PDB file of C-alpha atoms and ligand atoms in Angstrom:
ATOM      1  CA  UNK A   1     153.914 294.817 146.214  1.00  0.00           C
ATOM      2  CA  UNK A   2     151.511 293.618 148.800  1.00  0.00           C
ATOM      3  CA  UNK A   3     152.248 291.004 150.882  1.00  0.00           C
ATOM      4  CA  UNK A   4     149.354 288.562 152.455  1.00  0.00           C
ATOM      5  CA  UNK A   5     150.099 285.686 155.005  1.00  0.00           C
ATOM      6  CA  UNK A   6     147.411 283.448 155.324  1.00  0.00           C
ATOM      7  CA  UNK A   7     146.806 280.948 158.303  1.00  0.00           C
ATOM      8  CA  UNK A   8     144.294 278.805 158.529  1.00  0.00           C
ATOM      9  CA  UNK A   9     142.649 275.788 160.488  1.00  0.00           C
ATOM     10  CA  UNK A  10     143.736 276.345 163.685  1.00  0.00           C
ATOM     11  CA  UNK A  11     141.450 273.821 165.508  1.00  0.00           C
ATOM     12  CA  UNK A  12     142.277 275.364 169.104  1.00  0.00           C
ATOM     13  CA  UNK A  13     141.280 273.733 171.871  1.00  0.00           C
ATOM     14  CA  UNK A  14     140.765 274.276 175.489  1.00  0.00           C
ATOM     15  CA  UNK A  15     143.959 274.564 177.559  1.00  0.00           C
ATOM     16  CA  UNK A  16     146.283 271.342 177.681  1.00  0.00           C
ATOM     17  CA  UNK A  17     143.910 269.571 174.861  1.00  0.00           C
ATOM     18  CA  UNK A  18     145.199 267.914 171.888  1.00  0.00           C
ATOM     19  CA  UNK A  19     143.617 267.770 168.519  1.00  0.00           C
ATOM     20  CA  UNK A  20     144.512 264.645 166.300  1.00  0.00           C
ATOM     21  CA  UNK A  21     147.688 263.920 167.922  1.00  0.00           C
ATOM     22  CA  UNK A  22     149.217 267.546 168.371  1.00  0.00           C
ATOM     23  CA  UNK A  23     148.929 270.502 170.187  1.00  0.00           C
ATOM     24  CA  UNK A  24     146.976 273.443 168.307  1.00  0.00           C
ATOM     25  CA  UNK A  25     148.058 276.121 170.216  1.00  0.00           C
ATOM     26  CA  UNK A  26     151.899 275.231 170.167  1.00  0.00           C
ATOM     27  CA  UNK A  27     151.440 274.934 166.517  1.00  0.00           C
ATOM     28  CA  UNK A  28     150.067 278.581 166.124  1.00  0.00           C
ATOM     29  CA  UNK A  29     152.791 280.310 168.496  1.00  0.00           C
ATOM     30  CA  UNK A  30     155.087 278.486 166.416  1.00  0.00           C
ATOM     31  CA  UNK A  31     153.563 279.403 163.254  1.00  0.00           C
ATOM     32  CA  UNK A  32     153.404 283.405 164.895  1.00  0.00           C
ATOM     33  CA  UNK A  33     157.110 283.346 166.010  1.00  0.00           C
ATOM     34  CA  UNK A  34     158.113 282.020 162.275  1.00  0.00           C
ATOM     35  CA  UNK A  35     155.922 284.816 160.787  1.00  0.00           C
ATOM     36  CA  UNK A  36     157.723 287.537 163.016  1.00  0.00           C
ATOM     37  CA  UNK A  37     161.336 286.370 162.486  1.00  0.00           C
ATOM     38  CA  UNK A  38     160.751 286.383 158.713  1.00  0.00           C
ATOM     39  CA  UNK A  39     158.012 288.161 157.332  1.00  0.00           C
ATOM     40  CA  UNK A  40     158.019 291.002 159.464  1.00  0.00           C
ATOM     41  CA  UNK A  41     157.267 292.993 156.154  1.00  0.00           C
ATOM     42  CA  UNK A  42     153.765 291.595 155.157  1.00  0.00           C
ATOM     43  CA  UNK A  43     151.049 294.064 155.506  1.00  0.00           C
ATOM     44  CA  UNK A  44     147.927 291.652 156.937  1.00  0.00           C
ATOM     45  CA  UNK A  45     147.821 288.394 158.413  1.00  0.00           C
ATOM     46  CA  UNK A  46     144.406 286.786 157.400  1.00  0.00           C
ATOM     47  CA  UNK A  47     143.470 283.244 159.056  1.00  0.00           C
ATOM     48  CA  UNK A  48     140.395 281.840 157.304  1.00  0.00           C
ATOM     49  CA  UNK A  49     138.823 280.129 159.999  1.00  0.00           C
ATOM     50  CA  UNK A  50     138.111 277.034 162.134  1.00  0.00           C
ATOM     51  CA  UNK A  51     139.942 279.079 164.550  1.00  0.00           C
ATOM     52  CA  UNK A  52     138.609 276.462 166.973  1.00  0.00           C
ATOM     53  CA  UNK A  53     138.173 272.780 167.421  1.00  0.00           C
ATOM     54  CA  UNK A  54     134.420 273.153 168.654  1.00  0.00           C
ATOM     55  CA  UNK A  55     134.039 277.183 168.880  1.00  0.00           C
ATOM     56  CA  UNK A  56     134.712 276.843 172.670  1.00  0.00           C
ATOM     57  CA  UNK A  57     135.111 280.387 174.774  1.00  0.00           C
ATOM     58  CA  UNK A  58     138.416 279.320 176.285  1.00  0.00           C
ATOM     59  CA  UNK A  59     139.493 277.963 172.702  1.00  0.00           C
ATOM     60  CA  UNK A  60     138.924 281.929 171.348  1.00  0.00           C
ATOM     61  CA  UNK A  61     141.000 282.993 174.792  1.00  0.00           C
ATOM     62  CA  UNK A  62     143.692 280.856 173.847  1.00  0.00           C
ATOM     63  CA  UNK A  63     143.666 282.614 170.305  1.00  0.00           C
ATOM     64  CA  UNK A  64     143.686 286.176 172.126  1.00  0.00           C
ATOM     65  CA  UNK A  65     146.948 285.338 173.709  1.00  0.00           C
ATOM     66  CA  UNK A  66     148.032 283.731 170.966  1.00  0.00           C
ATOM     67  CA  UNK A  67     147.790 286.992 168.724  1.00  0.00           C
ATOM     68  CA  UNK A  68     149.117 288.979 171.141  1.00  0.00           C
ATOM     69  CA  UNK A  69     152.707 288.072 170.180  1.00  0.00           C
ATOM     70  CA  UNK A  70     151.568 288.516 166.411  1.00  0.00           C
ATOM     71  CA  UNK A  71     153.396 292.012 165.580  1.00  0.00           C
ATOM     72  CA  UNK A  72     151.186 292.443 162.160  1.00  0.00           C
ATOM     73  CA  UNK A  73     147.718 293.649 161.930  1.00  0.00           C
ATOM     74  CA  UNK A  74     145.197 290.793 161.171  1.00  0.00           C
ATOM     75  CA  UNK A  75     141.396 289.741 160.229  1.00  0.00           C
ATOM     76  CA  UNK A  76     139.935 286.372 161.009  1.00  0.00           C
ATOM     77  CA  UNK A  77     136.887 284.341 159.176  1.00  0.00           C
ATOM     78  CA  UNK A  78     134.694 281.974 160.578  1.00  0.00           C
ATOM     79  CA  UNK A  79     134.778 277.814 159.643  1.00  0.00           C
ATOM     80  CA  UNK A  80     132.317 275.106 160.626  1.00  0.00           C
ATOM     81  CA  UNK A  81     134.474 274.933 163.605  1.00  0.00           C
ATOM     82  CA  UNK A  82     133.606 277.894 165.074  1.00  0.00           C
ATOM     83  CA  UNK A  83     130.977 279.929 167.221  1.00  0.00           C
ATOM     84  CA  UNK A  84     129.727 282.846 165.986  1.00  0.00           C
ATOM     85  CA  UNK A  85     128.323 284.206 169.483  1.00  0.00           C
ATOM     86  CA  UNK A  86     131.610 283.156 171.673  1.00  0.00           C
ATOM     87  CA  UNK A  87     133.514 284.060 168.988  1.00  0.00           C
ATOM     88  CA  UNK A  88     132.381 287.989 168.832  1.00  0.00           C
ATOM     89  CA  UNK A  89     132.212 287.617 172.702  1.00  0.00           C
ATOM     90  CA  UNK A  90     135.811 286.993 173.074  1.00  0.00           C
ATOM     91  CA  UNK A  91     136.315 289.607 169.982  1.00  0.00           C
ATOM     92  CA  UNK A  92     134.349 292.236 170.465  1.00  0.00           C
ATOM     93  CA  UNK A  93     136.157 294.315 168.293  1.00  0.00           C
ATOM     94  CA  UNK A  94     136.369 292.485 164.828  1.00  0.00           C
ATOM     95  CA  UNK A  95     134.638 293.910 161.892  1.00  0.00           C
ATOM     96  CA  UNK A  96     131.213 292.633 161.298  1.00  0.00           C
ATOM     97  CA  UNK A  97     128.602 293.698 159.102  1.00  0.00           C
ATOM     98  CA  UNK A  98     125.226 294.644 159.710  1.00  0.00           C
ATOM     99  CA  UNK A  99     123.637 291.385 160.352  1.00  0.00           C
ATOM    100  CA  UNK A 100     126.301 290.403 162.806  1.00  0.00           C
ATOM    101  CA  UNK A 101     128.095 288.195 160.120  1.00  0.00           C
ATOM    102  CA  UNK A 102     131.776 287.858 160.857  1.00  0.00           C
ATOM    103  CA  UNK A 103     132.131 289.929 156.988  1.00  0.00           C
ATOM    104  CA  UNK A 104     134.469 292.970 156.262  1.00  0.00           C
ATOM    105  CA  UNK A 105     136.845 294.594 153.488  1.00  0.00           C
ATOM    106  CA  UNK A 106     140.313 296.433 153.397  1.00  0.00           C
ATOM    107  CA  UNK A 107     141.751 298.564 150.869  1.00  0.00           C
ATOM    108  CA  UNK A 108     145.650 297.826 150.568  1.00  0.00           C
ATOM    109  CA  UNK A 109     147.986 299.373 148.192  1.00  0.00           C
ATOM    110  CA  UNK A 110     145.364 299.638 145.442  1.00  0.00           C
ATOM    111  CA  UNK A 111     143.747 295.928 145.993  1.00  0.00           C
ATOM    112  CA  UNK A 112     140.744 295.440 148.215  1.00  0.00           C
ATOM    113  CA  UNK A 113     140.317 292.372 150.515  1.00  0.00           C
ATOM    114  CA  UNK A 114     136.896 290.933 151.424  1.00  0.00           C
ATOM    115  CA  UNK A 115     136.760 288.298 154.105  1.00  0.00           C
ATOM    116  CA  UNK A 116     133.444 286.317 153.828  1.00  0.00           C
ATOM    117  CA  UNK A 117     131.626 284.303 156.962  1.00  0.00           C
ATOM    118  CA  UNK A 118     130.739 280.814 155.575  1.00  0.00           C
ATOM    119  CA  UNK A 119     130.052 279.513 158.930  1.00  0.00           C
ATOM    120  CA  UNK A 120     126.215 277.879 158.768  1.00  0.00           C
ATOM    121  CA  UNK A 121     123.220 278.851 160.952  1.00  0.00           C
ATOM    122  CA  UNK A 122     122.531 275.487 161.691  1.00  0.00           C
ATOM    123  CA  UNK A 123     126.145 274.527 162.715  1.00  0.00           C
ATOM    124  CA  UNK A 124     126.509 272.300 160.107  1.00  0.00           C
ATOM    125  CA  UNK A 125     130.097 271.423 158.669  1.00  0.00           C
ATOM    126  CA  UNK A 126     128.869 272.738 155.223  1.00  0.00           C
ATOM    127  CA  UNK A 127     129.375 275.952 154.316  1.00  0.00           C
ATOM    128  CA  UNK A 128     126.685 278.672 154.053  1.00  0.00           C
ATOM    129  CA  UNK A 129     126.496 282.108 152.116  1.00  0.00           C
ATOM    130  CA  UNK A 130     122.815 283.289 153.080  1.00  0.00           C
ATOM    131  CA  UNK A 131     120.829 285.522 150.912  1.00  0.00           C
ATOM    132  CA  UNK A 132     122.180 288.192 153.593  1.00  0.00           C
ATOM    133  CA  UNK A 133     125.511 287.608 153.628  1.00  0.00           C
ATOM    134  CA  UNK A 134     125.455 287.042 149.368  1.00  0.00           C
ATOM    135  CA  UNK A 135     123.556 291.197 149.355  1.00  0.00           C
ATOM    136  CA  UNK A 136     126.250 292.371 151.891  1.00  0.00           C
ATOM    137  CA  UNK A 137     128.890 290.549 149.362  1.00  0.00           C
ATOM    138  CA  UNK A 138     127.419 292.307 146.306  1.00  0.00           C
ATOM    139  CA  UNK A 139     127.403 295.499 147.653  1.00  0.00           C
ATOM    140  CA  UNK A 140     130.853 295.653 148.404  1.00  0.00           C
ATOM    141  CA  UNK A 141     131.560 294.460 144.833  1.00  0.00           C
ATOM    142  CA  UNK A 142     129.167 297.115 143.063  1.00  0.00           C
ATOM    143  CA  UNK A 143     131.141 299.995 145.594  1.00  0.00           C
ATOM    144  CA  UNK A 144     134.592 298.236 144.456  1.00  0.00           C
ATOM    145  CA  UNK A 145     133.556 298.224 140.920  1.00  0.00           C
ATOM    146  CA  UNK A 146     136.299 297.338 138.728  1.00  0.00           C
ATOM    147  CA  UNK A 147     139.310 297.474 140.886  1.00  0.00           C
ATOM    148  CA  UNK A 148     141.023 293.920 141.814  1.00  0.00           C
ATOM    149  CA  UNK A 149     139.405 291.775 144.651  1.00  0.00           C
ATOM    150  CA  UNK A 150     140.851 289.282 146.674  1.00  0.00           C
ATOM    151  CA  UNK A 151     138.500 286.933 148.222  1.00  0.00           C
ATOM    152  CA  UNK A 152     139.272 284.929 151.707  1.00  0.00           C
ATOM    153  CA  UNK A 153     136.586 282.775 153.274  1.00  0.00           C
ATOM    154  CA  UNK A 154     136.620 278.869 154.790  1.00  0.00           C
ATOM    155  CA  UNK A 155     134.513 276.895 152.059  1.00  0.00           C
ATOM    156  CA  UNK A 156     135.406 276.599 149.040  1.00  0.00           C
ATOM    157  CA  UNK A 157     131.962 276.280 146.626  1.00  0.00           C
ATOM    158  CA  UNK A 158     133.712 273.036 144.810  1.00  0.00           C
ATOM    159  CA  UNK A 159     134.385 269.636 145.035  1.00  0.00           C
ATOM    160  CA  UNK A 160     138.320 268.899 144.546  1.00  0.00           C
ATOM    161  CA  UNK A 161     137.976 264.939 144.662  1.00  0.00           C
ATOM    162  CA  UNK A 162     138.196 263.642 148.375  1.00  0.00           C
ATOM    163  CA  UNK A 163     134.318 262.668 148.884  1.00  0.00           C
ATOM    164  CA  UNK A 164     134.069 263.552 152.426  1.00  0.00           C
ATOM    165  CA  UNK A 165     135.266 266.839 151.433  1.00  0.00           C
ATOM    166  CA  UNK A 166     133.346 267.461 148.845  1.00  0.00           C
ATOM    167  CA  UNK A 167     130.291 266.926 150.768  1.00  0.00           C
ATOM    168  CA  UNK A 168     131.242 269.561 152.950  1.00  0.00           C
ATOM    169  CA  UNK A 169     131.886 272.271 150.871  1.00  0.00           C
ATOM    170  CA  UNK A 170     129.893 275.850 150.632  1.00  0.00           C
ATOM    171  CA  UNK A 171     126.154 275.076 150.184  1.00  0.00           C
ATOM    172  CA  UNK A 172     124.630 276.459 146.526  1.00  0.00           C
ATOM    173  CA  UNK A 173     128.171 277.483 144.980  1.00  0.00           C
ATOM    174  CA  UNK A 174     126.197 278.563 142.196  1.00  0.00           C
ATOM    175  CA  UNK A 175     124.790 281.630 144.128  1.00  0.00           C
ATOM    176  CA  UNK A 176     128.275 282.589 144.549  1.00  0.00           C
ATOM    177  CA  UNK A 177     129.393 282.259 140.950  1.00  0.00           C
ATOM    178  CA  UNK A 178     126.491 284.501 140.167  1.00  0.00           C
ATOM    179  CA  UNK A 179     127.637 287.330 142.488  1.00  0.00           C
ATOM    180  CA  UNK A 180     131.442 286.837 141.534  1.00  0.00           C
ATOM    181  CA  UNK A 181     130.536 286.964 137.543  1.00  0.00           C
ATOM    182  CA  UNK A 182     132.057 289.874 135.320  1.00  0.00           C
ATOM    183  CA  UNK A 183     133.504 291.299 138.874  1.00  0.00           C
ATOM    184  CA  UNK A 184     137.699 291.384 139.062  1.00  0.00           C
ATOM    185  CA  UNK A 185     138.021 288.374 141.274  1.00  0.00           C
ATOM    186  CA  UNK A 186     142.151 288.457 141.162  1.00  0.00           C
ATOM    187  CA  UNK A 187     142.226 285.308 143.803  1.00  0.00           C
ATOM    188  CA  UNK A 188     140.347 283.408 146.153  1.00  0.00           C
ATOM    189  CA  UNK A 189     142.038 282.318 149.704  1.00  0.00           C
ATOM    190  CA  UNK A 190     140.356 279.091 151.029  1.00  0.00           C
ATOM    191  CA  UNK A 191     141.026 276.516 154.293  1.00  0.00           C
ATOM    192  CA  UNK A 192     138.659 273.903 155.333  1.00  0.00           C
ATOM    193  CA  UNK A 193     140.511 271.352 153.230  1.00  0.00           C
ATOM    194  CA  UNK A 194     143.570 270.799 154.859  1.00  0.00           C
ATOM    195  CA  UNK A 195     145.549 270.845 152.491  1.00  0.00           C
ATOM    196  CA  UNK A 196     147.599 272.388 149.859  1.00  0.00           C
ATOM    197  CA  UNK A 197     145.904 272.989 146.509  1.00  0.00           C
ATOM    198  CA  UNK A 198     145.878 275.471 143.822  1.00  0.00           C
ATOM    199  CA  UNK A 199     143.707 275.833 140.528  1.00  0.00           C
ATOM    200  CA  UNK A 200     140.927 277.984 139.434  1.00  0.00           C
ATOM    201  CA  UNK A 201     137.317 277.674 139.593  1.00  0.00           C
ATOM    202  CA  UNK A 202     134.929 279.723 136.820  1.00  0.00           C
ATOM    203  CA  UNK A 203     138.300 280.913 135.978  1.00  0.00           C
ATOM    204  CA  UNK A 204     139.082 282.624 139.281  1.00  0.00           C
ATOM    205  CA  UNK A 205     142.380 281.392 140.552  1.00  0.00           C
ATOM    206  CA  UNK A 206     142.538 279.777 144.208  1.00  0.00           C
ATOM    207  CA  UNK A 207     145.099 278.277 146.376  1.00  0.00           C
ATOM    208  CA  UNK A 208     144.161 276.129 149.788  1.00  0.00           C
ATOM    209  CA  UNK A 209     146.830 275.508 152.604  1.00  0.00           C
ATOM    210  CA  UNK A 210     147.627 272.468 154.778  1.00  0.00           C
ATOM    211  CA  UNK A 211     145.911 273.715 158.277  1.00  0.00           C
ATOM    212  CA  UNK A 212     148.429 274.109 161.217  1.00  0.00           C
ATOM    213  CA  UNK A 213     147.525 270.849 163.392  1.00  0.00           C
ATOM    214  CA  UNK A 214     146.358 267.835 161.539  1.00  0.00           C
ATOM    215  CA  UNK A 215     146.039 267.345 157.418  1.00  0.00           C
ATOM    216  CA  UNK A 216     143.129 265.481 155.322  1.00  0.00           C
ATOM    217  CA  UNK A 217     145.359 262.591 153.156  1.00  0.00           C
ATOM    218  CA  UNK A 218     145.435 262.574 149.603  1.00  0.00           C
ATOM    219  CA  UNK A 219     142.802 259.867 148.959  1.00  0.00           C
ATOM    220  CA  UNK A 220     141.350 261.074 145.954  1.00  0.00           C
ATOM    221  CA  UNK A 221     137.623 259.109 145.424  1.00  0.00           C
ATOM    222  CA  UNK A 222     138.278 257.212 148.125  1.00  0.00           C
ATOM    223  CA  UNK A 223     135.885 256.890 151.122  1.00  0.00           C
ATOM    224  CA  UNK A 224     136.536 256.979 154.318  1.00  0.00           C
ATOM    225  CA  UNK A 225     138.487 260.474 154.097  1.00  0.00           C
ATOM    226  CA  UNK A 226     141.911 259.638 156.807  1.00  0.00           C
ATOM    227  CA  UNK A 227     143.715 262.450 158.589  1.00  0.00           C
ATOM    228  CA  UNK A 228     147.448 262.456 158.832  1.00  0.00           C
ATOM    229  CA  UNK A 229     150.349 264.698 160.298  1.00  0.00           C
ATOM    230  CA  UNK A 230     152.000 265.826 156.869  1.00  0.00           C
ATOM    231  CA  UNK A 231     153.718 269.337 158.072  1.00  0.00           C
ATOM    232  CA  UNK A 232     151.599 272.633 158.632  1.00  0.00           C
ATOM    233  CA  UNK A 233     152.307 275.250 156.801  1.00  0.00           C
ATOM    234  CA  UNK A 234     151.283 278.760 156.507  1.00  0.00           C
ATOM    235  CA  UNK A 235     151.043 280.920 153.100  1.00  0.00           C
ATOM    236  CA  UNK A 236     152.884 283.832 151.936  1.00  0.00           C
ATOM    237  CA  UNK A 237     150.536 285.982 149.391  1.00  0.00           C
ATOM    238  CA  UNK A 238     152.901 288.376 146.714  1.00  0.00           C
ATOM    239  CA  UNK A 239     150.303 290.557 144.863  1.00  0.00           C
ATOM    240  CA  UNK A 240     151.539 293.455 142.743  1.00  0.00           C
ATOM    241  CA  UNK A 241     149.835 294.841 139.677  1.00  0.00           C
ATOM    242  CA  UNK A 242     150.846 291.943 137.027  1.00  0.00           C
ATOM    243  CA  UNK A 243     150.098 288.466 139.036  1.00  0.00           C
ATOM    244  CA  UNK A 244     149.559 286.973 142.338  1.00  0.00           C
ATOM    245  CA  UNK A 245     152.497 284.487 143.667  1.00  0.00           C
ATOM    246  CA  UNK A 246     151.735 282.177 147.035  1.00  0.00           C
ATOM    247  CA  UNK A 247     154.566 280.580 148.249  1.00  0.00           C
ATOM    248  CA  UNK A 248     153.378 277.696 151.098  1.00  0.00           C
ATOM    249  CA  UNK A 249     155.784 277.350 153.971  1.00  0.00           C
ATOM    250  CA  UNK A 250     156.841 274.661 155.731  1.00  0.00           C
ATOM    251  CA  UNK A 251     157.311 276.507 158.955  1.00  0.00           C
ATOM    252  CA  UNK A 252     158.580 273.376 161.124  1.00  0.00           C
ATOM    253  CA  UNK A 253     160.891 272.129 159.374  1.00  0.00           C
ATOM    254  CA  UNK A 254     164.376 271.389 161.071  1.00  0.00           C
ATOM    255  CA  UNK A 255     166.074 268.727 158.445  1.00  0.00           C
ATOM    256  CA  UNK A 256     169.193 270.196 156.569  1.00  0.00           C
ATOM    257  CA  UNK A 257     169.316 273.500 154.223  1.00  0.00           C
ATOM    258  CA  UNK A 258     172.271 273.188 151.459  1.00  0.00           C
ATOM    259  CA  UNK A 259     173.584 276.750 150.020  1.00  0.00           C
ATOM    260  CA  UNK A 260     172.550 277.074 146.154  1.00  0.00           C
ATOM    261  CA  UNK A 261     174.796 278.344 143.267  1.00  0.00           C
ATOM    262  CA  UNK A 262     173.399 277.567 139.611  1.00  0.00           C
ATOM    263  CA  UNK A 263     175.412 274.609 137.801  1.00  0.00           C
ATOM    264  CA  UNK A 264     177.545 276.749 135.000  1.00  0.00           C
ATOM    265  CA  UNK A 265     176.226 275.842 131.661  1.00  0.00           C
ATOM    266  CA  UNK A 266     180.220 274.744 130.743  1.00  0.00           C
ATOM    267  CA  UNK A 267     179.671 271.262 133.245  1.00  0.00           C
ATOM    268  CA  UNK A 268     175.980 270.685 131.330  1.00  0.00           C
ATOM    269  CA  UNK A 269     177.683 270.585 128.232  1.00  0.00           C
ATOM    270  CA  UNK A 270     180.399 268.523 128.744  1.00  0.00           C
ATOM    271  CA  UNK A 271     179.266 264.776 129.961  1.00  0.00           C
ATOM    272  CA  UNK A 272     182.988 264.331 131.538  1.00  0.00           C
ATOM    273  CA  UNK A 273     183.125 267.234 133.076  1.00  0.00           C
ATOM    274  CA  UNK A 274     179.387 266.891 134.553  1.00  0.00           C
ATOM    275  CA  UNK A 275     180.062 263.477 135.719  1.00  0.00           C
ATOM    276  CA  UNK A 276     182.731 264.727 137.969  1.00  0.00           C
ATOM    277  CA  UNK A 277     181.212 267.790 139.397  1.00  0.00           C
ATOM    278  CA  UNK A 278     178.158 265.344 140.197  1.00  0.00           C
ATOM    279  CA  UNK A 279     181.081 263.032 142.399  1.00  0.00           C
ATOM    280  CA  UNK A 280     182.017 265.941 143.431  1.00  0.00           C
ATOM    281  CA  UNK A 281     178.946 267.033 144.852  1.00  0.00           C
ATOM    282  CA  UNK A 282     176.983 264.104 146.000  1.00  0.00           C
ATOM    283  CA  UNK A 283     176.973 264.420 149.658  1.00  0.00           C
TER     284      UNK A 283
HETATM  285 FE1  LIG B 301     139.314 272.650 159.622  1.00  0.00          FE
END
């Protein structure tokens, strides 16, 4: 069983700046602390960009120190937040490919990861898959052949209803399909969105997570798009041979957690008897 956290959105910001109302770099060490305390286990960390607010050099420092306390390996993509240059200045050693594209692979426990650089040349909040970056992309898939692929990268190549959104997503998604057709695409791991979605798109399955600092509101056709402060979470990824499971966690929660033990099927079938164990168990 593989296990796959996936961050994403972390809008960092210089030192002592706040982004919509909260603090993106106590939001990450908090996020990082929750990861270490309880999924110790997983076997890659993978945060799919806007790893800043505005791809500032002392945004990526703050992400350095940040991932410092992360005790899992980990690979980072690119969003329309970032900047490429600064970026791989204050990384020098993350995998890129040829043409300097933020793009590499893995090979875990039989599955191979590809994390994909969406990030546009023109800086643009759309996303961008260039006929370089596409080539590099079908390379790996004709090496990979037909083993199981998961897919992570910022943009996802269709709308999902919130206007603002959808006018922001990856650039040409039909390139993409092409490249992706007839290939063992087991999942695709978006952000960007900000928020928490699942479905599947040319019949590839994808989830999207709620970022760690601020969250897009659920105002489907409606223009203008509003952010909110629903609760970041993070994603837990279980991939074994038969199906992919992501769990999305709450990680700040604080309100009340009540022990659970299964209602015997004796109480469901008598009214009486259900009727009391529900007085019984109201509060
Ligand atoms: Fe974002």
């Amino acid at each position: 069983m593989l296990k796959i956290i996936q961050v994403t959105d972390l809008h960092l910001t210089p030192p002592g700046i706040q982004h919509v109302g909260c603090d993106p770099r106590q939001r990450l060490d908090a996020a990082i602390a929750s990861i270490n305390a309880e999924h110790a286990d997983a076997d890659l960390v993978v945060i799919t960009g806007d790893l800043a607010a505005l791809g500032q050099a002392t945004a990526y420092q703050q992400l350095r120190e940040c991932l410092v306390e992360l005790r899992l390996p980990f690979r980072l993509c690119l969003g329309n937040g970032d900047h490429r240059a600064r970026f791989r200045a204050a990384f020098p050693d993350v995998p890129a490919d040829e043409s300097g594209f933020v793009q590499s692979t893995v090979q875990i426990d039989g599955q191979h990861l590809i994390f994909l650089d969406t990030l546009a040349a023109d800086g643009s909040h759309s996303g961008e898959l260039c006929d370089a970056r596409l080539s590099w992309l079908k390379h790996r898939l004709d090496e990979i052949g037909a083993a199981p692929v998961l897919l992570f990268l910022h943009h996802p190549p269709f709308p999902i209803g919130i206007p603002l959104l959808d006018s922001l997503a990856l650039k040409s998604p039909e390139r993409l399909a092409s490249v992706l057709a007839g290939r063992n695409i087991r999942h695709m791991f978006f952000g960007h969105l900000h928020r928490a979605i699942a479905g599947s798109w040319n019949g590839i399955p994808f989830s999207v997570l709620r970022s760690t600092v601020s969250q897009f509101s659920l105002r489907l056709g409606v223009d203008p798009a509003a952010r909110c402060l629903e609760a970041p979470f993070y994603a837990i990824a279980l991939v074994s041979p038969e199906s992919v499971v992501v769990h999305f966690h709450d990680y700040t929660y604080e309100g009340p957690v009540f022990e659970y033990s299964p209602v015997p099927a004796v109480i469901v079938d008598d009214e009486s008897i259900a009727y009391t164990f529900q007085q019984a168990n109201a509060s």
